[in-house]
Each structure stands twice: as structure tokens, then as C-alpha cells.
Short mmCIF file of C-alpha atoms and ligand atoms in Angstrom, two decimals:
data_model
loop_
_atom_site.label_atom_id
_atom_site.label_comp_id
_atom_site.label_asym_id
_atom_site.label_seq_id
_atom_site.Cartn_x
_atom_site.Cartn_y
_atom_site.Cartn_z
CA UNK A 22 -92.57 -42.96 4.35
CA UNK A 23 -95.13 -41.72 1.85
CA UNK A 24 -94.60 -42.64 -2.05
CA UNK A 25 -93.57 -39.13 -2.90
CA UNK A 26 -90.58 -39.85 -0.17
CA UNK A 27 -89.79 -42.76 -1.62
CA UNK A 28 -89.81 -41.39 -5.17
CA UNK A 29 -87.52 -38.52 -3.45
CA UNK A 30 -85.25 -41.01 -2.20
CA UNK A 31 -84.90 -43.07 -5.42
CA UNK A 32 -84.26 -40.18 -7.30
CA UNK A 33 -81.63 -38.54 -5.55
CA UNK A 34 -80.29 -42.27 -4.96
CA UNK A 35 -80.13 -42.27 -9.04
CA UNK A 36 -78.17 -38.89 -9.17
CA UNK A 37 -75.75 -40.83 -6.84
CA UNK A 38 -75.71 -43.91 -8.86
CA UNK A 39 -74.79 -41.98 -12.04
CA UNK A 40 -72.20 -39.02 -10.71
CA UNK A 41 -69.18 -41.16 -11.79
CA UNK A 42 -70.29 -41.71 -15.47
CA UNK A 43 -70.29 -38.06 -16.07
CA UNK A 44 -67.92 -35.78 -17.65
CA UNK A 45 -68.40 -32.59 -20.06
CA UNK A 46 -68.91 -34.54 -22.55
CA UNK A 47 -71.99 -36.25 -21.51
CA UNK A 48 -75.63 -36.35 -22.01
CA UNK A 49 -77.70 -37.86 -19.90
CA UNK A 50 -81.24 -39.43 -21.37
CA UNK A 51 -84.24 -38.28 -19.29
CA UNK A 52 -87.99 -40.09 -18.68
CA UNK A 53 -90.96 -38.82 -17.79
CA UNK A 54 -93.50 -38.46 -14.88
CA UNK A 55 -93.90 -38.03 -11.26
CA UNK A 56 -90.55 -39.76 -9.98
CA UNK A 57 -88.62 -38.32 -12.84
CA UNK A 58 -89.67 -35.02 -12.23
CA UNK A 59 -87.86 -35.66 -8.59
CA UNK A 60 -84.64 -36.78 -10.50
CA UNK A 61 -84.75 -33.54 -12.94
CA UNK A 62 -84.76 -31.57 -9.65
CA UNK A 63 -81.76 -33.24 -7.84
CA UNK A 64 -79.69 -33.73 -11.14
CA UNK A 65 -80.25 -30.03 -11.23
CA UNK A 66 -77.41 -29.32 -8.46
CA UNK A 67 -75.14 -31.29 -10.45
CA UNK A 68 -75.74 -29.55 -14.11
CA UNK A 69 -72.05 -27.94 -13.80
CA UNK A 70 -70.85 -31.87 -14.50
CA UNK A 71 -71.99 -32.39 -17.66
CA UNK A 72 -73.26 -31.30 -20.92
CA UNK A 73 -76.95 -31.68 -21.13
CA UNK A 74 -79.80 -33.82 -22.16
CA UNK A 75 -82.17 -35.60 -24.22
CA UNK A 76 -85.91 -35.54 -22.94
CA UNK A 77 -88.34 -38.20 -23.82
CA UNK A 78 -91.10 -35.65 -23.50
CA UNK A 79 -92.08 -32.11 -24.03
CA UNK A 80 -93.18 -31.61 -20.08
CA UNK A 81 -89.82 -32.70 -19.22
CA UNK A 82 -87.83 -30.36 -21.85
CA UNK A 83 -89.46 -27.95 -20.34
CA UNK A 84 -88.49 -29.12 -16.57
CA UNK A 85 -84.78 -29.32 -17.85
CA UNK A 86 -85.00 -26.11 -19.08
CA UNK A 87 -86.59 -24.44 -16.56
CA UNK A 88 -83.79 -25.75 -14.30
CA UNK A 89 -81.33 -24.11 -16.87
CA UNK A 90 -80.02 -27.87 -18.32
CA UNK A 91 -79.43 -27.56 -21.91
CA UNK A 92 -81.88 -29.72 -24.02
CA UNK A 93 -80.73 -31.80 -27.08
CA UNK A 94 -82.11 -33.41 -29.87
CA UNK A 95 -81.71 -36.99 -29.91
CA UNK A 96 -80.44 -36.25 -33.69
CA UNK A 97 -77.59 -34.15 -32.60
CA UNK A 98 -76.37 -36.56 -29.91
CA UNK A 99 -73.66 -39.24 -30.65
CA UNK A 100 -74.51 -41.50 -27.97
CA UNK A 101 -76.44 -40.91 -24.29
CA UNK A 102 -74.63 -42.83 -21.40
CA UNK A 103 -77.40 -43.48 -19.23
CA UNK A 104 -80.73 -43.25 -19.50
CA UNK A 105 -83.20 -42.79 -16.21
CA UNK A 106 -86.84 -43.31 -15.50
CA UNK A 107 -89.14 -44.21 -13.73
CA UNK A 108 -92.05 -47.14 -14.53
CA UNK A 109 -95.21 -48.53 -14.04
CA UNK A 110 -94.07 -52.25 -12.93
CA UNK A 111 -91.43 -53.89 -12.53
CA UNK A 112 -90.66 -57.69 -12.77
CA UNK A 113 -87.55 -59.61 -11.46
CA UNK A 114 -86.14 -59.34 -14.61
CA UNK A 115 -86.75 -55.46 -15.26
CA UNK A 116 -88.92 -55.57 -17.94
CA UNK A 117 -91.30 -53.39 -17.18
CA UNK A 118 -94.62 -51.78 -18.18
CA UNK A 119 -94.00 -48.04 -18.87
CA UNK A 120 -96.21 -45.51 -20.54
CA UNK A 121 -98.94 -44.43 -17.63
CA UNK A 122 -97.39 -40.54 -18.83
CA UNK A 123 -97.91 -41.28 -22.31
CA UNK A 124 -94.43 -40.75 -23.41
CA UNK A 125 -93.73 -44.55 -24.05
CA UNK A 126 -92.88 -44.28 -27.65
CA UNK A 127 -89.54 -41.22 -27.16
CA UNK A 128 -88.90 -42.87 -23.63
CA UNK A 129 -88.27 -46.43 -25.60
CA UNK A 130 -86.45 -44.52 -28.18
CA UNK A 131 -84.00 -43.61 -25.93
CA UNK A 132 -83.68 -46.56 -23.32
CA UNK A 133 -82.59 -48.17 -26.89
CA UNK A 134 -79.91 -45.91 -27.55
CA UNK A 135 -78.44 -45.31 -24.28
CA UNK A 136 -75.54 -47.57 -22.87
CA UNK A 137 -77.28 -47.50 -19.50
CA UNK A 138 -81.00 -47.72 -18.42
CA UNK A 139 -81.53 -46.66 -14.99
CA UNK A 140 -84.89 -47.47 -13.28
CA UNK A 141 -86.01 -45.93 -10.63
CA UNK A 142 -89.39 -46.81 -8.65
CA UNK A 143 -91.17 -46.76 -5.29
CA UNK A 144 -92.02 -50.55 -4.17
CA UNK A 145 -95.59 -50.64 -5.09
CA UNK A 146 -93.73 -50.92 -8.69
CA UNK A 147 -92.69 -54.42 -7.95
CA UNK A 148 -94.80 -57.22 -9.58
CA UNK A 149 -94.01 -61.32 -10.38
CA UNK A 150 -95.88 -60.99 -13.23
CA UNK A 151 -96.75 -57.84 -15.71
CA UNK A 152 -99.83 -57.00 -16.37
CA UNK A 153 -101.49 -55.65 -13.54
CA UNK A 154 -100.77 -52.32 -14.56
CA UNK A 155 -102.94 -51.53 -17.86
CA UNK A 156 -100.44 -52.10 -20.58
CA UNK A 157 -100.42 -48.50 -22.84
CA UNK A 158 -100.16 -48.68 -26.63
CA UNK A 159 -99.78 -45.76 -28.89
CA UNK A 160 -101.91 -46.16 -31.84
CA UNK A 161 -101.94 -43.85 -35.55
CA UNK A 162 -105.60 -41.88 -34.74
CA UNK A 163 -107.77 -43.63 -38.08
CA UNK A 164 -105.83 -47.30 -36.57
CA UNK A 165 -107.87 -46.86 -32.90
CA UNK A 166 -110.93 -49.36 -33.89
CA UNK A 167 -108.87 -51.81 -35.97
CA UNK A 168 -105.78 -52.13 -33.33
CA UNK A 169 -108.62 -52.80 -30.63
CA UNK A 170 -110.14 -55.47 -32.16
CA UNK A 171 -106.46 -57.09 -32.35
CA UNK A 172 -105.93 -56.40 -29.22
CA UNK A 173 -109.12 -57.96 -28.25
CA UNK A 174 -108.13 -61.18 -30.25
CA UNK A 175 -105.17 -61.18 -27.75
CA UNK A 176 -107.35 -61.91 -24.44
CA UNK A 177 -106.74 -57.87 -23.73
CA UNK A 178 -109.28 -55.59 -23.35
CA UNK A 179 -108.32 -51.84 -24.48
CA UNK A 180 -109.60 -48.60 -23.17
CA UNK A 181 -109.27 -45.53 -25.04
CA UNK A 182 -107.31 -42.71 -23.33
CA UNK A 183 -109.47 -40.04 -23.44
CA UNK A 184 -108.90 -36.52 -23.69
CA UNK A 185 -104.87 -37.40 -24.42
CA UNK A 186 -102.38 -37.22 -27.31
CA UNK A 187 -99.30 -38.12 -27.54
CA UNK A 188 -96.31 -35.62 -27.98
CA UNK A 189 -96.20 -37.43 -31.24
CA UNK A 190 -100.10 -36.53 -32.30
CA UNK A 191 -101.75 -40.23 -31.31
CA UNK A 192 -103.68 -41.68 -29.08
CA UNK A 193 -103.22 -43.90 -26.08
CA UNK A 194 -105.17 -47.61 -25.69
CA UNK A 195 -104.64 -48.85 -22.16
CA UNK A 196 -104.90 -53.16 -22.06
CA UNK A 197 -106.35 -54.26 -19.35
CA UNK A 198 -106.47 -58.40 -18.49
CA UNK A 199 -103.30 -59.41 -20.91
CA UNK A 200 -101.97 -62.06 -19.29
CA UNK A 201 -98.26 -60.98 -19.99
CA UNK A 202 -96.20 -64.56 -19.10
CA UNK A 203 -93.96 -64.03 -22.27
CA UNK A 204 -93.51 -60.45 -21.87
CA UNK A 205 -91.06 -60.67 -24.87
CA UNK A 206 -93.26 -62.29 -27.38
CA UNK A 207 -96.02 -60.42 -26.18
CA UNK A 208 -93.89 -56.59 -27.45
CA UNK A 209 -93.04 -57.91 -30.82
CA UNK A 210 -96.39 -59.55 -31.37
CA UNK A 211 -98.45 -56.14 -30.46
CA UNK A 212 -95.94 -53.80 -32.70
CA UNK A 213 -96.50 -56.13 -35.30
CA UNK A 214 -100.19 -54.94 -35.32
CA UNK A 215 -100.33 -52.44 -38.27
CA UNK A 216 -101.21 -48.98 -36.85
CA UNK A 217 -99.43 -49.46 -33.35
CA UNK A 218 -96.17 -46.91 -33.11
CA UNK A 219 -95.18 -48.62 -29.91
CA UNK A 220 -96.42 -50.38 -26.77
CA UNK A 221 -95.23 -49.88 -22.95
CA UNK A 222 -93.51 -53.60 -22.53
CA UNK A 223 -89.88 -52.52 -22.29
CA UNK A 224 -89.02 -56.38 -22.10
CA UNK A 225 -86.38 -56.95 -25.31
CA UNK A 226 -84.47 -53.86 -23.80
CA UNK A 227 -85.00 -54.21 -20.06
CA UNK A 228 -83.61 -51.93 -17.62
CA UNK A 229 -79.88 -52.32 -16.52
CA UNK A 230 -80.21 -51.09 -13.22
CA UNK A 231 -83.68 -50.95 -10.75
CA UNK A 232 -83.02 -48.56 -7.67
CA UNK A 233 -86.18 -49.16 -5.82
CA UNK A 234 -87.33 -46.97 -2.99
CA UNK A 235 -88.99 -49.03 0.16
CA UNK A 236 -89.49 -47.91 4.35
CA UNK A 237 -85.89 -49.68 4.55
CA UNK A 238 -84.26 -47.55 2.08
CA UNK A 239 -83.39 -47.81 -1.77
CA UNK A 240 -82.02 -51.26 -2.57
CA UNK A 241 -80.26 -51.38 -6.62
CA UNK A 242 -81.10 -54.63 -8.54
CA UNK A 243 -78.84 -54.67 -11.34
CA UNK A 244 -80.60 -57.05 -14.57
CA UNK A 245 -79.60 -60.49 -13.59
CA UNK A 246 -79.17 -61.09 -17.10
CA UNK A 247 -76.47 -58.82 -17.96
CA UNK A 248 -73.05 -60.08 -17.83
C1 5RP B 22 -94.36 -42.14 -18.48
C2 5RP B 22 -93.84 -43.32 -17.76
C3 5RP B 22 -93.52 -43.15 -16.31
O1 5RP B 22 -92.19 -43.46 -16.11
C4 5RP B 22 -94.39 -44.04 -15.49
O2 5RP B 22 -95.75 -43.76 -15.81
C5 5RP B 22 -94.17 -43.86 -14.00
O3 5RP B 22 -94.59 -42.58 -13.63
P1 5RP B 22 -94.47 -42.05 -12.12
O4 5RP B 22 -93.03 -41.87 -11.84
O5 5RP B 22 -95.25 -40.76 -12.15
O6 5RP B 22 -95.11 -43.08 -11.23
O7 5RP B 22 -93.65 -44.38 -18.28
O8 5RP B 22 -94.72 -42.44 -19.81
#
């Protein structure tokens, strides 16, 4: 299978995996990029089931939209039951590395909120250790040179995104060579750089559930942490 059939496959394994939670009550939390896009398309066909969503971007508001789902504001929601997206990587433990899209900062907004995070990847997604993947921070524009040279000081070595901002109005550094063992440690210690808004470890609120797409099918991994 190609990766776009396996992103197929995980998403409409995803629509699947969530049918039961939903009710007319409920809003479903939505990610961003390529595999998400696939997920907007097949949760499409089951918009009659529920009330609407929360996007974590402006491309996918629109996508929602266009598909005739009613968009809300995270504001005017009481609570989102599950949350799904795709990510970059993956470790055994779902934390993962998420941002590649730039919409890291909304997307962890509302992985935090929702009772249930939903990840859904091809298996090139699937790592032992973070890191591979250039880890994305969001940075406050007059913050770029000072957060680099932190970052720097942390073993990493940050590119600038260029010709990219953020739904939010910043800009992107993407970390190469962190050596991300402590993937916990490693979030809290880069948002406590002054001038970061958010970085793409999504490690202290890991997914719940990782439906990964392979040649074999789409296996679910729920977070062997969770009771
Ligand atoms: C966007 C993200 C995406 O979920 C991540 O980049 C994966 O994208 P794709 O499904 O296109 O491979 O974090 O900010």
C-alpha cells in the first residue's frame, strides 16, 4: 500500500473507533494535516451523529466547513470527547512529536482538553526514540534569536521555518539533533524558555489511543500507561 492508503485506512479506522462515543450532543476535537484531512472526509458521512467541532487550525475549519460540519470555538464548548490527529512520531509510549503543519500550539490546546486523544499514523510514524523528526517550536517573532541560542545550549540545533506563520502570528524553529531520552523533561524545560508559546513534544499529555496504518492493516495501541 502507498502512505496515502495507509493514511486512508487509519482514518476511516478512527471514524470507526469513535462512532460509539457520539451523540447530539458531541463535539469532536479535530488536528491538522495530510492524514487528518482523510479523517475530516470520512467523518463527513457521519456529520448527522453529532453536533460539530473544534479545529486546531484555520485550513481545517475551513475543511469542516466545506464539508458542511459546524465549527466551534473552543470557548463555547463545555468539554470535547475525543480529540483526533495525526503526528510526526510516535514512541511506545505515545508521546509524540507533532507540529510538521505548524498548528502545534491549538492542536495541544485541545489534546489537553479533550477526554480522548486519538492518534492516527501510517508506520513510518513509529520511532524507539523521538527525535528523529525535527522537533517544531513556536516562538513570539522579536524571541527567534534569543530562543535559538537556548535551544542551542540544549545540544539542538534550530532552523528557522521560513516563509511560515503560525495561525497564531509566530514563527516556527524546527530542532534538529535533540537527543529526546526524557521526552517529559525535555517539554517543560523548552516552554520554560521565555518567548516559546509551545513546542511539538506531546509527552505530559500523550495520546490515549495510536491506530497505526501498516501493509497488514491498522493495529490500535491504546497508552500502556492509562489505567
Ligand atoms: C500538524 C501536525 C500533523 O499532525 C503532523 O504534521 C502529521 O501530518 P501528516 O498527517 O500530514 O503526516 O502535527 O501540526
Amino acid at each position: 500500500m502507498t502512505q496515502d492508503e495507509l493514511k486512508r485506512a487509519v482514518a476511516e479506522a478512527a471514524v470507526s473507533h469513535i462512532k460509539g462515543m457520539l451523540n447530539n450532543d458531541t463535539i469532536v476535537g479535530v488536528g491538522t494535516g495530510s492524514t487528518t484531512n482523510l479523517f475530516i472526509d470520512a467523518l463527513a458521512r457521519i456529520k448527522h451523529i453529532f453536533d460539530g467541532a473544534v479545529a486546531s487550525s484555520v485550513a481545517t475549519a475551513e475543511r469542516l466547513k466545506a464539508h458542511n460540519i459546524p465549527v466551534y470555538e473552543l470557548t463555547s464548548v463545555d468539554k470535547i470527547t475525543v480529540y483526533v490527529d495525526g503526528a510526526d512520531e510516535s514512541n511506545a509510549n505515545l508521546q509524540l512529536i507533532k507540529g510538521g503543519g505548524g498548528a502545534l500550539t491549538r492542536e495541544k490546546i485541545i489534546a489537553a482538553v479533550a477526554e480522548q486523544f486519538v492518534c492516527i499514523v501510517d508506520d513510518s510514524k513509529l520511532v524507539d526514540i523521538l527525535g528523529q523528526f525535527p522537533l517544531p517550536v513556536e516562538v513570539i517573532p522579536m524571541a527567534r534569536s534569543h530562543v535559538a541560542r537556548e535551544l542551542v545550549k540544549l545540544g539542538g540545533a534550530p532552523e528557522y521555518r521560513h516563509d511560515f506563520v503560525t495561525d497564531n502570528g509566530n514563527i516556527i524553529l524546527d530542532v534538529y539533533n535533540l537527543d529526546i531520552q526524557q521526552p517529559i523533561a525535555l517539554e517543560s524545560r523548552i516552554n520554560d524558555i521565555v518567548g516559546v508559546v509551545c513546542n511539538g513534544l506531546f509527552a505530559a499529555r500523550p495520546a490515549d489511543v495510536l491506530l497505526v496504518g501498516s501493509d497488514t492493516g491498522v493495529q490500535q495501541i491504546n497508552n500502556p500507561r492509562n489505567p
